[in-house]
Amino acid sequence: MIQSSSELQKKVYRRVADIKQVVASDPYRLHYHLMPPVGLLNDPNGFVFYKGEYHVFYQWNPFETAHGAKFWGHYISDDLVRWEEASIALAPDSWFDKDGCYSGSTIVHEDKMYVFYTGNVKDDEGNRKSYQCLAVSEDGLTFEKKGPVIEVPKGYTAHFRDPKVFYQDKKWYMVLGAQTEAEKGEAVLYSSSDLESWNFRGTLTGSGQHGLGDFGYMWECPDLLEVNGKDILLVCPQGIPARGFEFQNIFQSGYFAGKVNLEKPTFDHGEFVELDRGFDFYAPQTTMDDNGRYLLFGWMGNAEEEDIIQPTIRNEWIHALTIPRELEWKDGALLQRPALELKNLRENEISYSDIILGSQGKSFQVINGLVYELLIEIKEWNAKNLLIQLGSSTSIMFDQTTQVFSFERVNFNGKELEQRHYSLDELHTLQIFKDTSSVEVFVNDGEAVFTSRIFDRGQEIVFKADGRIALNMSKWDIKRITSY
Ligand code: FRU
Protein backbone atom coordinates (compact mmCIF):
# COMPACT_ATOMS: atom_id res chain seq x y z
CA MET A 1 0.00 0.00 0.00
CA ILE A 2 1.20 3.50 -0.80
CA GLN A 3 1.68 5.67 2.27
CA SER A 4 -0.10 8.95 2.50
CA SER A 5 0.67 12.10 4.35
CA SER A 6 -2.60 12.67 6.15
CA GLU A 7 -2.60 11.77 9.87
CA LEU A 8 -5.94 10.03 9.61
CA GLN A 9 -4.73 7.92 6.73
CA LYS A 10 -1.61 6.98 8.70
CA LYS A 11 -3.83 5.85 11.52
CA VAL A 12 -5.67 3.56 9.10
CA TYR A 13 -2.46 2.02 7.77
CA ARG A 14 -1.24 1.43 11.33
CA ARG A 15 -4.49 -0.31 12.15
CA VAL A 16 -4.30 -2.45 9.02
CA ALA A 17 -0.72 -3.45 9.89
CA ASP A 18 -1.67 -4.20 13.50
CA ILE A 19 -4.58 -6.51 12.84
CA LYS A 20 -3.96 -7.88 9.38
CA GLN A 21 -2.78 -11.20 10.87
CA VAL A 22 -6.01 -11.58 12.81
CA VAL A 23 -8.06 -10.91 9.69
CA ALA A 24 -5.87 -13.25 7.64
CA SER A 25 -6.49 -16.07 10.12
CA ASP A 26 -10.22 -16.04 9.41
CA PRO A 27 -11.33 -19.22 7.62
CA TYR A 28 -14.14 -17.26 5.99
CA ARG A 29 -11.88 -14.80 4.13
CA LEU A 30 -13.05 -14.98 0.54
CA HIS A 31 -10.86 -16.07 -2.37
CA TYR A 32 -12.13 -14.05 -5.30
CA HIS A 33 -14.37 -11.33 -3.87
CA LEU A 34 -13.30 -7.83 -2.90
CA MET A 35 -13.20 -7.40 0.87
CA PRO A 36 -12.03 -4.71 3.28
CA PRO A 37 -8.42 -5.26 4.40
CA VAL A 38 -9.78 -4.86 7.96
CA GLY A 39 -13.04 -3.45 9.34
CA LEU A 40 -16.33 -2.95 7.54
CA LEU A 41 -17.08 -2.58 3.83
CA ASN A 42 -20.43 -1.55 2.44
CA ASP A 43 -21.44 0.03 -0.90
CA PRO A 44 -19.36 -0.13 -4.06
CA ASN A 45 -18.59 3.44 -5.11
CA GLY A 46 -17.10 5.33 -8.04
CA PHE A 47 -17.00 2.27 -10.32
CA VAL A 48 -15.36 3.48 -13.53
CA PHE A 49 -13.19 2.45 -16.47
CA TYR A 50 -10.23 4.87 -16.60
CA LYS A 51 -7.21 4.77 -18.91
CA GLY A 52 -7.61 1.08 -19.61
CA GLU A 53 -8.24 -0.01 -16.03
CA TYR A 54 -11.24 -0.70 -13.86
CA HIS A 55 -11.45 1.22 -10.61
CA VAL A 56 -13.85 0.31 -7.88
CA PHE A 57 -14.01 2.16 -4.59
CA TYR A 58 -15.97 1.12 -1.53
CA GLN A 59 -17.45 2.47 1.67
CA TRP A 60 -14.95 1.55 4.34
CA ASN A 61 -14.80 1.84 8.10
CA PRO A 62 -11.30 0.57 8.88
CA PHE A 63 -11.60 1.09 12.63
CA GLU A 64 -14.55 -1.15 13.49
CA THR A 65 -16.77 -3.89 12.13
CA ALA A 66 -19.65 -1.42 12.41
CA HIS A 67 -20.80 1.59 10.42
CA GLY A 68 -19.14 4.93 11.15
CA ALA A 69 -17.21 7.73 9.48
CA LYS A 70 -16.59 6.13 6.10
CA PHE A 71 -13.48 6.30 3.95
CA TRP A 72 -13.34 5.42 0.27
CA GLY A 73 -11.14 2.34 -0.13
CA HIS A 74 -9.88 1.70 -3.64
CA TYR A 75 -9.13 -1.30 -5.89
CA ILE A 76 -7.76 -1.28 -9.45
CA SER A 77 -7.76 -4.01 -12.09
CA ASP A 78 -6.88 -4.37 -15.73
CA ASP A 79 -8.94 -7.52 -16.21
CA LEU A 80 -11.91 -7.09 -13.85
CA VAL A 81 -10.96 -10.15 -11.79
CA ARG A 82 -7.46 -9.60 -10.37
CA TRP A 83 -7.47 -6.49 -8.20
CA GLU A 84 -4.69 -4.44 -6.63
CA GLU A 85 -5.31 -2.46 -3.52
CA ALA A 86 -4.59 1.24 -4.00
CA SER A 87 -4.16 3.85 -1.28
CA ILE A 88 -7.18 5.42 0.41
CA ALA A 89 -8.98 7.69 -2.05
CA LEU A 90 -11.01 9.80 0.38
CA ALA A 91 -10.77 10.20 4.14
CA PRO A 92 -13.37 11.93 6.33
CA ASP A 93 -10.99 14.71 7.32
CA SER A 94 -12.74 17.90 6.12
CA TRP A 95 -15.49 20.00 7.70
CA PHE A 96 -17.92 18.95 4.95
CA ASP A 97 -17.36 15.18 5.30
CA LYS A 98 -16.04 14.72 8.83
CA ASP A 99 -18.60 12.00 9.70
CA GLY A 100 -18.23 10.09 6.48
CA CYS A 101 -17.32 10.31 2.82
CA TYR A 102 -20.54 8.58 1.87
CA SER A 103 -21.42 6.86 -1.39
CA GLY A 104 -21.04 8.38 -4.81
CA SER A 105 -19.74 7.94 -8.33
CA THR A 106 -16.89 8.75 -10.68
CA ILE A 107 -16.92 10.03 -14.24
CA VAL A 108 -14.01 10.63 -16.58
CA HIS A 109 -13.67 14.07 -18.17
CA GLU A 110 -10.63 15.39 -20.04
CA ASP A 111 -8.53 12.49 -18.76
CA LYS A 112 -9.34 13.29 -15.15
CA MET A 113 -11.51 11.46 -12.68
CA TYR A 114 -14.30 13.53 -11.16
CA VAL A 115 -15.58 11.95 -7.99
CA PHE A 116 -18.94 12.99 -6.56
CA TYR A 117 -19.77 11.80 -3.07
CA THR A 118 -21.86 12.79 -0.09
CA GLY A 119 -20.19 14.54 2.80
CA ASN A 120 -21.96 13.43 5.96
CA VAL A 121 -21.74 15.82 8.91
CA LYS A 122 -23.26 15.56 12.35
CA ASP A 123 -23.31 18.34 14.93
CA ASP A 124 -22.94 17.88 18.69
CA GLU A 125 -26.65 17.13 19.07
CA GLY A 126 -26.43 14.47 16.36
CA ASN A 127 -28.25 16.55 13.71
CA ARG A 128 -27.25 15.52 10.24
CA LYS A 129 -26.14 17.66 7.31
CA SER A 130 -25.38 16.41 3.82
CA TYR A 131 -23.25 18.00 1.13
CA GLN A 132 -22.70 16.67 -2.35
CA CYS A 133 -18.96 17.09 -2.81
CA LEU A 134 -16.48 16.95 -5.66
CA ALA A 135 -12.94 15.56 -5.70
CA VAL A 136 -10.71 15.45 -8.77
CA SER A 137 -7.85 13.13 -9.70
CA GLU A 138 -5.34 13.56 -12.51
CA ASP A 139 -3.78 10.13 -12.08
CA GLY A 140 -6.56 7.94 -10.72
CA LEU A 141 -4.58 7.44 -7.51
CA THR A 142 -4.64 10.67 -5.53
CA PHE A 143 -7.70 12.81 -5.12
CA GLU A 144 -7.97 16.53 -4.47
CA LYS A 145 -11.10 17.56 -2.65
CA LYS A 146 -12.88 20.59 -4.12
CA GLY A 147 -15.58 20.73 -1.44
CA PRO A 148 -19.38 20.89 -1.63
CA VAL A 149 -21.14 21.60 -4.94
CA ILE A 150 -24.74 21.03 -3.80
CA GLU A 151 -26.57 21.69 -0.54
CA VAL A 152 -29.88 20.11 0.40
CA PRO A 153 -32.70 21.96 -1.43
CA LYS A 154 -35.95 23.13 0.17
CA GLY A 155 -38.52 20.44 0.84
CA TYR A 156 -35.99 17.69 1.61
CA THR A 157 -34.44 16.34 4.79
CA ALA A 158 -30.70 15.78 5.25
CA HIS A 159 -31.21 12.24 3.96
CA PHE A 160 -30.07 13.44 0.58
CA ARG A 161 -27.18 11.46 -0.81
CA ASP A 162 -25.38 9.04 -3.15
CA PRO A 163 -24.82 11.15 -6.31
CA LYS A 164 -24.52 9.18 -9.55
CA VAL A 165 -23.31 11.35 -12.44
CA PHE A 166 -23.57 10.67 -16.18
CA TYR A 167 -23.29 12.53 -19.46
CA GLN A 168 -26.10 12.81 -21.98
CA ASP A 169 -27.18 15.29 -24.69
CA LYS A 170 -24.13 17.48 -24.04
CA LYS A 171 -24.91 17.89 -20.36
CA TRP A 172 -23.93 16.34 -17.08
CA TYR A 173 -26.70 14.88 -14.99
CA MET A 174 -26.76 13.65 -11.42
CA VAL A 175 -29.34 11.40 -9.79
CA LEU A 176 -29.57 11.47 -6.03
CA GLY A 177 -31.38 9.50 -3.35
CA ALA A 178 -33.65 11.69 -1.28
CA GLN A 179 -36.23 11.95 1.44
CA THR A 180 -38.91 14.65 1.30
CA GLU A 181 -39.96 16.52 4.43
CA ALA A 182 -43.09 14.36 4.32
CA GLU A 183 -40.71 11.36 4.62
CA LYS A 184 -41.18 9.94 1.17
CA GLY A 185 -38.31 8.40 -0.75
CA GLU A 186 -37.45 9.91 -4.14
CA ALA A 187 -34.85 9.89 -6.91
CA VAL A 188 -34.12 13.50 -7.87
CA LEU A 189 -32.24 14.97 -10.80
CA TYR A 190 -29.68 17.76 -11.20
CA SER A 191 -27.91 19.00 -14.33
CA SER A 192 -24.69 20.90 -14.97
CA SER A 193 -22.67 22.20 -17.88
CA ASP A 194 -19.34 22.40 -16.04
CA LEU A 195 -19.50 19.77 -13.26
CA GLU A 196 -19.23 22.50 -10.63
CA SER A 197 -22.48 24.44 -10.66
CA TRP A 198 -25.52 22.21 -10.50
CA ASN A 199 -29.23 22.97 -11.05
CA PHE A 200 -32.03 21.12 -9.33
CA ARG A 201 -34.33 19.80 -12.09
CA GLY A 202 -36.96 17.92 -10.11
CA THR A 203 -38.07 14.45 -9.14
CA LEU A 204 -37.70 11.53 -11.52
CA THR A 205 -39.97 9.30 -9.52
CA GLY A 206 -40.66 8.48 -5.91
CA SER A 207 -42.96 7.10 -3.27
CA GLY A 208 -46.56 8.06 -4.15
CA GLN A 209 -45.68 9.01 -7.75
CA HIS A 210 -46.06 7.36 -11.16
CA GLY A 211 -48.56 4.85 -9.90
CA LEU A 212 -46.45 3.84 -6.91
CA GLY A 213 -48.34 3.77 -3.67
CA ASP A 214 -46.52 4.32 -0.45
CA PHE A 215 -43.07 3.19 -1.52
CA GLY A 216 -40.64 3.85 1.26
CA TYR A 217 -39.44 6.67 3.50
CA MET A 218 -36.02 6.99 1.86
CA TRP A 219 -34.44 5.97 -1.43
CA GLU A 220 -30.71 5.30 -1.50
CA CYS A 221 -28.10 4.77 -4.19
CA PRO A 222 -29.95 5.57 -7.43
CA ASP A 223 -28.30 4.83 -10.76
CA LEU A 224 -29.81 5.75 -14.14
CA LEU A 225 -28.69 3.91 -17.24
CA GLU A 226 -29.86 2.95 -20.69
CA VAL A 227 -29.49 -0.76 -21.36
CA ASN A 228 -30.24 -1.94 -24.91
CA GLY A 229 -32.52 1.06 -25.49
CA LYS A 230 -34.39 0.81 -22.18
CA ASP A 231 -34.07 3.40 -19.42
CA ILE A 232 -33.42 1.72 -16.11
CA LEU A 233 -33.40 3.34 -12.70
CA LEU A 234 -31.69 1.19 -10.10
CA VAL A 235 -32.59 2.30 -6.61
CA CYS A 236 -32.73 1.09 -3.02
CA PRO A 237 -35.98 2.02 -1.28
CA GLN A 238 -36.22 1.67 2.47
CA GLY A 239 -39.43 1.01 4.37
CA ILE A 240 -41.32 -1.37 2.08
CA PRO A 241 -43.20 -4.17 3.81
CA ALA A 242 -42.71 -7.77 2.69
CA ARG A 243 -45.34 -9.02 0.22
CA GLY A 244 -45.58 -12.67 -0.83
CA PHE A 245 -42.14 -13.76 -2.01
CA GLU A 246 -41.03 -10.17 -2.46
CA PHE A 247 -39.26 -7.55 -0.37
CA GLN A 248 -38.12 -10.06 2.23
CA ASN A 249 -34.94 -8.23 3.20
CA ILE A 250 -35.08 -5.19 5.45
CA PHE A 251 -34.02 -2.86 2.64
CA GLN A 252 -34.75 -3.44 -1.04
CA SER A 253 -32.62 -3.11 -4.13
CA GLY A 254 -34.24 -3.17 -7.54
CA TYR A 255 -35.10 -1.35 -10.72
CA PHE A 256 -37.80 0.49 -12.63
CA ALA A 257 -37.73 0.22 -16.43
CA GLY A 258 -39.33 2.77 -18.74
CA LYS A 259 -38.69 5.99 -20.61
CA VAL A 260 -36.95 8.99 -19.09
CA ASN A 261 -37.25 12.56 -20.23
CA LEU A 262 -34.30 14.34 -18.63
CA GLU A 263 -35.44 17.77 -19.77
CA LYS A 264 -38.70 17.89 -17.86
CA PRO A 265 -37.78 15.64 -15.97
CA THR A 266 -40.21 12.72 -16.04
CA PHE A 267 -39.92 8.97 -15.95
CA ASP A 268 -42.74 6.72 -17.17
CA HIS A 269 -41.97 3.37 -15.74
CA GLY A 270 -43.33 -0.01 -14.77
CA GLU A 271 -43.22 -1.86 -11.50
CA PHE A 272 -40.29 -2.17 -9.16
CA VAL A 273 -38.43 -5.43 -9.74
CA GLU A 274 -35.93 -6.76 -7.24
CA LEU A 275 -32.43 -7.23 -8.59
CA ASP A 276 -31.48 -10.09 -6.34
CA ARG A 277 -33.56 -12.68 -4.50
CA GLY A 278 -30.98 -13.69 -1.90
CA PHE A 279 -30.33 -12.47 1.64
CA ASP A 280 -27.28 -10.29 1.13
CA PHE A 281 -27.40 -7.76 -1.66
CA TYR A 282 -27.71 -3.98 -1.63
CA ALA A 283 -26.53 -0.65 -3.06
CA PRO A 284 -25.36 -1.84 -6.52
CA GLN A 285 -23.56 0.47 -8.88
CA THR A 286 -22.90 0.23 -12.60
CA THR A 287 -20.40 1.54 -15.09
CA MET A 288 -19.98 1.22 -18.81
CA ASP A 289 -16.60 0.03 -20.02
CA ASP A 290 -14.91 0.83 -23.33
CA ASN A 291 -16.82 -1.97 -25.08
CA GLY A 292 -20.14 -0.33 -24.21
CA ARG A 293 -20.87 -3.08 -21.74
CA TYR A 294 -22.72 -2.32 -18.51
CA LEU A 295 -21.10 -3.87 -15.47
CA LEU A 296 -22.49 -3.99 -11.96
CA PHE A 297 -21.04 -4.55 -8.51
CA GLY A 298 -23.25 -4.88 -5.46
CA TRP A 299 -22.58 -4.93 -1.76
CA MET A 300 -22.90 -8.52 -0.52
CA GLY A 301 -24.59 -7.33 2.64
CA ASN A 302 -27.66 -5.46 3.78
CA ALA A 303 -28.80 -3.52 6.82
CA GLU A 304 -26.70 -3.49 9.95
CA GLU A 305 -29.19 -5.42 12.10
CA GLU A 306 -27.62 -8.71 11.05
CA ASP A 307 -24.01 -7.60 11.33
CA ILE A 308 -23.40 -8.33 14.98
CA ILE A 309 -23.94 -12.05 14.51
CA GLN A 310 -21.78 -12.54 11.43
CA PRO A 311 -18.91 -14.81 12.47
CA THR A 312 -16.21 -12.81 10.68
CA ILE A 313 -16.45 -9.96 13.16
CA ARG A 314 -14.52 -12.13 15.64
CA ASN A 315 -11.62 -11.64 13.26
CA GLU A 316 -12.13 -7.90 12.73
CA TRP A 317 -13.69 -7.71 9.29
CA ILE A 318 -17.14 -7.85 7.72
CA HIS A 319 -18.77 -7.86 4.27
CA ALA A 320 -17.60 -8.04 0.66
CA LEU A 321 -18.62 -6.99 -2.82
CA THR A 322 -20.40 -9.37 -5.19
CA ILE A 323 -18.69 -10.69 -8.29
CA PRO A 324 -19.03 -8.26 -11.21
CA ARG A 325 -22.12 -8.83 -13.36
CA GLU A 326 -23.00 -7.83 -16.90
CA LEU A 327 -26.39 -6.35 -17.69
CA GLU A 328 -28.64 -6.93 -20.66
CA TRP A 329 -32.23 -5.80 -21.31
CA LYS A 330 -34.03 -8.62 -23.08
CA ASP A 331 -37.69 -9.56 -23.54
CA GLY A 332 -38.90 -7.10 -20.94
CA ALA A 333 -36.43 -7.98 -18.19
CA LEU A 334 -33.03 -6.95 -16.94
CA LEU A 335 -30.73 -9.96 -17.13
CA GLN A 336 -27.66 -10.20 -14.94
CA ARG A 337 -24.88 -12.60 -15.82
CA PRO A 338 -21.48 -13.14 -14.24
CA ALA A 339 -18.88 -11.02 -16.06
CA LEU A 340 -17.25 -13.14 -18.77
CA GLU A 341 -13.77 -12.48 -17.37
CA LEU A 342 -14.56 -14.71 -14.40
CA LYS A 343 -13.82 -17.61 -16.74
CA ASN A 344 -10.16 -16.62 -16.44
CA LEU A 345 -10.20 -17.81 -12.83
CA ARG A 346 -11.39 -21.30 -13.70
CA GLU A 347 -9.10 -24.29 -13.12
CA ASN A 348 -9.36 -28.08 -12.71
CA GLU A 349 -12.40 -28.60 -14.88
CA ILE A 350 -14.63 -31.59 -14.32
CA SER A 351 -17.45 -32.16 -16.84
CA TYR A 352 -20.21 -34.69 -17.06
CA SER A 353 -22.72 -34.94 -19.82
CA ASP A 354 -26.08 -36.64 -19.86
CA ILE A 355 -26.25 -37.35 -16.16
CA ILE A 356 -29.58 -38.93 -15.38
CA LEU A 357 -30.96 -38.11 -11.99
CA GLY A 358 -33.44 -40.84 -11.50
CA SER A 359 -35.44 -42.61 -8.93
CA GLN A 360 -37.21 -40.90 -6.11
CA GLY A 361 -35.05 -39.15 -3.59
CA LYS A 362 -31.86 -40.95 -4.60
CA SER A 363 -28.85 -38.74 -4.28
CA PHE A 364 -26.03 -38.26 -6.70
CA GLN A 365 -22.75 -37.04 -5.37
CA VAL A 366 -19.51 -37.09 -7.27
CA ILE A 367 -18.25 -33.60 -6.74
CA ASN A 368 -16.97 -31.68 -3.77
CA GLY A 369 -15.70 -28.24 -3.26
CA LEU A 370 -15.51 -25.13 -1.15
CA VAL A 371 -14.57 -22.55 -3.78
CA TYR A 372 -15.92 -23.33 -7.21
CA GLU A 373 -18.11 -22.49 -10.16
CA LEU A 374 -20.79 -24.99 -11.08
CA LEU A 375 -22.67 -24.83 -14.37
CA ILE A 376 -25.73 -27.01 -14.85
CA GLU A 377 -27.77 -27.31 -18.02
CA ILE A 378 -31.03 -29.19 -17.86
CA LYS A 379 -31.50 -31.29 -20.99
CA GLU A 380 -34.71 -33.10 -20.13
CA TRP A 381 -37.09 -32.56 -17.26
CA ASN A 382 -39.58 -35.13 -16.22
CA ALA A 383 -39.65 -34.63 -12.49
CA LYS A 384 -41.47 -32.94 -9.69
CA ASN A 385 -38.42 -31.27 -8.26
CA LEU A 386 -34.69 -30.92 -8.10
CA LEU A 387 -32.72 -30.30 -4.92
CA ILE A 388 -29.04 -29.37 -4.77
CA GLN A 389 -27.34 -29.26 -1.40
CA LEU A 390 -24.17 -27.23 -1.01
CA GLY A 391 -22.24 -28.18 2.10
CA SER A 392 -24.34 -28.62 5.21
CA SER A 393 -26.01 -25.23 5.44
CA THR A 394 -27.36 -24.38 2.01
CA SER A 395 -29.70 -25.81 -0.55
CA ILE A 396 -31.42 -24.74 -3.70
CA MET A 397 -34.54 -26.32 -4.97
CA PHE A 398 -36.87 -26.00 -7.93
CA ASP A 399 -40.33 -27.44 -7.55
CA GLN A 400 -41.95 -27.78 -10.97
CA THR A 401 -45.36 -28.60 -9.55
CA THR A 402 -45.63 -25.30 -7.67
CA GLN A 403 -43.24 -23.43 -10.01
CA VAL A 404 -41.28 -22.12 -7.07
CA PHE A 405 -37.51 -21.79 -6.92
CA SER A 406 -36.17 -21.68 -3.37
CA PHE A 407 -32.89 -20.88 -1.71
CA GLU A 408 -32.33 -22.02 1.85
CA ARG A 409 -29.51 -21.39 4.29
CA VAL A 410 -28.80 -21.75 7.98
CA ASN A 411 -29.10 -18.31 9.50
CA PHE A 412 -26.12 -16.37 10.90
CA ASN A 413 -26.59 -17.59 14.45
CA GLY A 414 -26.19 -21.13 13.08
CA LYS A 415 -29.55 -22.35 14.30
CA GLU A 416 -32.65 -21.95 12.15
CA LEU A 417 -33.13 -22.48 8.44
CA GLU A 418 -34.37 -19.54 6.44
CA GLN A 419 -35.63 -19.34 2.85
CA ARG A 420 -36.13 -17.03 -0.08
CA HIS A 421 -38.43 -17.89 -2.98
CA TYR A 422 -39.01 -16.87 -6.55
CA SER A 423 -41.78 -17.83 -9.02
CA LEU A 424 -40.22 -19.56 -11.99
CA ASP A 425 -41.93 -21.27 -14.95
CA GLU A 426 -39.16 -23.66 -15.88
CA LEU A 427 -35.58 -24.30 -14.91
CA HIS A 428 -33.06 -24.39 -17.77
CA THR A 429 -29.67 -23.46 -16.34
CA LEU A 430 -27.97 -22.79 -13.04
CA GLN A 431 -24.61 -21.11 -12.66
CA ILE A 432 -23.36 -21.14 -9.10
CA PHE A 433 -20.38 -19.18 -7.79
CA LYS A 434 -19.36 -20.50 -4.42
CA ASP A 435 -16.63 -18.92 -2.31
CA THR A 436 -15.43 -19.80 1.20
CA SER A 437 -18.41 -17.99 2.77
CA SER A 438 -20.70 -16.86 -0.03
CA VAL A 439 -22.80 -18.15 -2.86
CA GLU A 440 -24.23 -16.41 -5.93
CA VAL A 441 -26.76 -18.46 -7.89
CA PHE A 442 -27.65 -17.32 -11.43
CA VAL A 443 -30.89 -18.90 -12.62
CA ASN A 444 -31.74 -19.33 -16.33
CA ASP A 445 -28.86 -17.30 -17.71
CA GLY A 446 -29.51 -14.20 -15.65
CA GLU A 447 -33.28 -14.24 -15.11
CA ALA A 448 -32.86 -14.30 -11.33
CA VAL A 449 -29.92 -14.14 -8.94
CA PHE A 450 -29.67 -15.23 -5.32
CA THR A 451 -26.72 -13.78 -3.42
CA SER A 452 -26.01 -14.78 0.16
CA ARG A 453 -23.28 -15.20 2.72
CA ILE A 454 -23.10 -18.70 4.16
CA PHE A 455 -20.83 -19.79 6.96
CA ASP A 456 -20.13 -23.47 6.64
CA ARG A 457 -17.01 -25.44 5.71
CA GLY A 458 -18.96 -28.37 4.26
CA GLN A 459 -17.72 -29.49 0.85
CA GLU A 460 -20.30 -31.95 -0.39
CA ILE A 461 -22.46 -31.15 -3.35
CA VAL A 462 -25.47 -33.45 -3.47
CA PHE A 463 -28.20 -33.70 -6.12
CA LYS A 464 -31.60 -35.23 -5.58
CA ALA A 465 -34.51 -35.40 -7.97
CA ASP A 466 -38.03 -36.57 -7.56
CA GLY A 467 -38.48 -37.90 -11.07
CA ARG A 468 -36.16 -38.09 -14.04
CA ILE A 469 -33.87 -35.24 -15.03
CA ALA A 470 -31.09 -35.37 -17.61
CA LEU A 471 -28.41 -32.72 -17.31
CA ASN A 472 -24.93 -31.62 -18.29
CA MET A 473 -22.67 -30.33 -15.59
CA SER A 474 -19.28 -28.66 -15.36
CA LYS A 475 -17.41 -27.68 -12.29
CA TRP A 476 -14.25 -25.62 -11.95
CA ASP A 477 -12.19 -24.64 -8.95
CA ILE A 478 -11.72 -20.88 -8.81
CA LYS A 479 -8.22 -19.46 -8.40
CA ARG A 480 -7.54 -17.39 -5.33
CA ILE A 481 -6.94 -13.76 -6.20
CA THR A 482 -7.09 -12.25 -2.74
CA SER A 483 -3.82 -12.04 -0.84
CA TYR A 484 -5.45 -12.73 2.55
C1 FRU B 1 -26.25 2.55 1.58
C2 FRU B 1 -25.78 3.77 2.37
C3 FRU B 1 -25.76 5.01 1.50
C4 FRU B 1 -24.73 5.86 2.19
C5 FRU B 1 -23.73 4.84 2.65
C6 FRU B 1 -23.04 5.16 3.94
O1 FRU B 1 -25.81 1.36 2.14
O2 FRU B 1 -26.58 3.95 3.51
O3 FRU B 1 -27.01 5.64 1.35
O4 FRU B 1 -24.17 6.81 1.35
O5 FRU B 1 -24.43 3.62 2.78
O6 FRU B 1 -22.03 4.23 4.19
mmCIF file of C-alpha atoms and ligand atoms in Angstrom, residues 42-43 59 70 102-103 161-162 220-221 282-283 299, ligand 1:
data_model
loop_
_atom_site.group_PDB
_atom_site.id
_atom_site.type_symbol
_atom_site.label_atom_id
_atom_site.label_comp_id
_atom_site.label_asym_id
_atom_site.label_seq_id
_atom_site.Cartn_x
_atom_site.Cartn_y
_atom_site.Cartn_z
ATOM 1 C CA ASN A 42 -20.432 -1.554 2.437
ATOM 2 C CA ASP A 43 -21.441 0.027 -0.897
ATOM 3 C CA GLN A 59 -17.447 2.472 1.666
ATOM 4 C CA LYS A 70 -16.592 6.129 6.103
ATOM 5 C CA TYR A 102 -20.537 8.582 1.866
ATOM 6 C CA SER A 103 -21.423 6.863 -1.388
ATOM 7 C CA ARG A 161 -27.185 11.456 -0.811
ATOM 8 C CA ASP A 162 -25.383 9.039 -3.147
ATOM 9 C CA GLU A 220 -30.707 5.301 -1.495
ATOM 10 C CA CYS A 221 -28.096 4.768 -4.189
ATOM 11 C CA TYR A 282 -27.713 -3.984 -1.632
ATOM 12 C CA ALA A 283 -26.529 -0.655 -3.060
ATOM 13 C CA TRP A 299 -22.578 -4.927 -1.762
HETATM 14 C C1 FRU B 1 -26.250 2.555 1.584
HETATM 15 C C2 FRU B 1 -25.780 3.767 2.369
HETATM 16 C C3 FRU B 1 -25.764 5.010 1.500
HETATM 17 C C4 FRU B 1 -24.733 5.862 2.193
HETATM 18 C C5 FRU B 1 -23.729 4.838 2.646
HETATM 19 C C6 FRU B 1 -23.037 5.161 3.941
HETATM 20 O O1 FRU B 1 -25.814 1.361 2.136
HETATM 21 O O2 FRU B 1 -26.580 3.954 3.512
HETATM 22 O O3 FRU B 1 -27.005 5.643 1.351
HETATM 23 O O4 FRU B 1 -24.175 6.807 1.350
HETATM 24 O O5 FRU B 1 -24.430 3.617 2.783
HETATM 25 O O6 FRU B 1 -22.025 4.234 4.191
#
